[in-house]
C-alpha positions as semicolon CSV with decimal commas, in nm:
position;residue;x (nm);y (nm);z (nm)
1;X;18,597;2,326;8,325
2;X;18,368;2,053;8,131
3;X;18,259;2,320;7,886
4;X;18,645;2,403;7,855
5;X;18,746;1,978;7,833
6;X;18,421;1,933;7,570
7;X;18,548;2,238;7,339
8;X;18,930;2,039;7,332
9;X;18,742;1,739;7,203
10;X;18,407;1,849;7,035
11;X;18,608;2,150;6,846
12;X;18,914;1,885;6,677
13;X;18,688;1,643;6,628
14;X;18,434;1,808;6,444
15;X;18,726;1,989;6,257
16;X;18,871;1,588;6,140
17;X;18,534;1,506;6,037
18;X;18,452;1,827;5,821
19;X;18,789;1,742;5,601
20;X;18,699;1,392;5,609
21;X;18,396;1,524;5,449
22;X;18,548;1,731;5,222
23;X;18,785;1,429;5,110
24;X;18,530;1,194;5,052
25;X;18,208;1,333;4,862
26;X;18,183;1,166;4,587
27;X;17,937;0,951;4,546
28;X;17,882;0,547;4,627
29;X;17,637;0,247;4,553
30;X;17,579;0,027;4,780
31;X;17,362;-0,280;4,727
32;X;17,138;-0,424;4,925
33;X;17,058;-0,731;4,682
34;X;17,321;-1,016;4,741
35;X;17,135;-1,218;4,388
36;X;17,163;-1,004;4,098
37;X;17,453;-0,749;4,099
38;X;17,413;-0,589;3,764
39;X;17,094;-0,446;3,853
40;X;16,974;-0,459;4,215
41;X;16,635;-0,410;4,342
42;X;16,789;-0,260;4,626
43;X;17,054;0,007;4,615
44;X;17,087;0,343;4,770
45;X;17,373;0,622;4,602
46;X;17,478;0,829;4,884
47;X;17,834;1,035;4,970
48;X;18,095;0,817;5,120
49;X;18,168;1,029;5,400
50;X;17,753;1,016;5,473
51;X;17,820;0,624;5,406
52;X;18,069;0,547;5,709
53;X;17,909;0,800;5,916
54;X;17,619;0,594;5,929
55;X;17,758;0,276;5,951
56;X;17,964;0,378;6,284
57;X;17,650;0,571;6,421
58;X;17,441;0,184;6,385
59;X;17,780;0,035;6,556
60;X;17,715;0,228;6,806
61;X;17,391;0,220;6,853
62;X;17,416;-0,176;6,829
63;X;17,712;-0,155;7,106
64;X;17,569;0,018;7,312
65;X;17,252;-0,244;7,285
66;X;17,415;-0,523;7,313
67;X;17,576;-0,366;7,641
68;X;17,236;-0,271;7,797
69;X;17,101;-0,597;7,749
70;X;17,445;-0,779;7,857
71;X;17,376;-0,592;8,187
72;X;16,996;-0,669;8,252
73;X;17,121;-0,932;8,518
74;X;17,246;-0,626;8,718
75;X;17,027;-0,412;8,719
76;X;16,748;-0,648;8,834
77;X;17,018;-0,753;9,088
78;X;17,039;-0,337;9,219
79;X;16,618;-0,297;9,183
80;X;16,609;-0,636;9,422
81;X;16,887;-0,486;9,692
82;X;16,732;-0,180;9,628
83;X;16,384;-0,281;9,726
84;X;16,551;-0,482;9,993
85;X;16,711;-0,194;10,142
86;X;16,366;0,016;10,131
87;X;16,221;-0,254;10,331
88;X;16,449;-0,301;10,587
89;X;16,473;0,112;10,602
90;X;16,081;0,040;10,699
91;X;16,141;-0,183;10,947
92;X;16,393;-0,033;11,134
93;X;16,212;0,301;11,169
94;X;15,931;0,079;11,309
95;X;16,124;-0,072;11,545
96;X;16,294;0,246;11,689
97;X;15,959;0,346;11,710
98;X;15,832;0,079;11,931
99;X;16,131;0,080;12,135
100;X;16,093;0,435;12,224
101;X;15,743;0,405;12,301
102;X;15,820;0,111;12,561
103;X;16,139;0,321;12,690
104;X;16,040;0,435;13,038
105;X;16,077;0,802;13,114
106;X;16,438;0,852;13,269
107;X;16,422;0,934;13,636
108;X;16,537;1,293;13,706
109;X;16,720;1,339;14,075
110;X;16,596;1,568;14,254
111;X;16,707;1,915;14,247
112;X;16,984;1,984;14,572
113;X;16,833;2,148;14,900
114;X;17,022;2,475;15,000
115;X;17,177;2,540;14,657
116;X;17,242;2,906;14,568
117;X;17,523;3,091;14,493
118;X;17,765;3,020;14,751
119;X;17,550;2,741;14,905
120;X;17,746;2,393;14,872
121;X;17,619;2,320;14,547
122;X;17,843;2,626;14,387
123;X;18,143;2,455;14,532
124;X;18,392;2,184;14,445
125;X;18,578;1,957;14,697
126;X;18,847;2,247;14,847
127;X;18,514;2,459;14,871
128;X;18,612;2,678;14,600
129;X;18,325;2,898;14,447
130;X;18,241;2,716;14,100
């Protein structure tokens, strides 16, 4: 089924992008120098379609950044619990050991004289054979 959902998307998609392609190839300069426009030091001529390609690939790469470090505060929050949790794992296995090393061994009754088969342990109150 997630092969079968990502081939709905992936297969569109990748079908938009290829005309978007098509549509936009010629090419672009974009400058890098914000002092001298008529002749840059630093310029790069590259396809359109390669051009905002790129720039949404660095948005979301930055994004996704700016989300991973906006959530540093959580995840030393789950590493604490999670140590926390470890430790008192520890000590409660340490504890149910000690407590069933100082559990005294149950007392067993002892086994009924005269049982056998029809003896009065096989019986119930109306002496019926159990």
């Amino acid at each position: 089924m997630r092969k079968f959902l990502t081939a709905l998307i992936v297969i569109p998609l990748g079908l938009i992008l290829v005309a978007f392609a098509v549509a936009n190839r010629h090419f672009v300069t974009v400058s890098f120098d914000p002092f001298i426009s008529n002749d840059p030091s630093l310029e790069i001529t590259l396809p359109l379609f390669l051009l905002l390609i790129l720039v949404a690939a660095v948005g979301v790469v930055a994004g996704g950044c700016a989300v991973w470090f906006g959530q540093r505060h959580w995840r030393r929050a789950a590493r604490r619990h999670e140590a926390d949790a470890r430790a008192a794992r520890g000590e409660l296995a340490d504890l149910r050991a000690q407590a069933a090393a100082a559990r005294p061994e149950p007392q067993r009754l002892p086994a009924p004289i005269g049982g056998g088969l029809y003896g009065p342990v096989g019986r119930d109150k109306q002496r019926a054979t159990l």
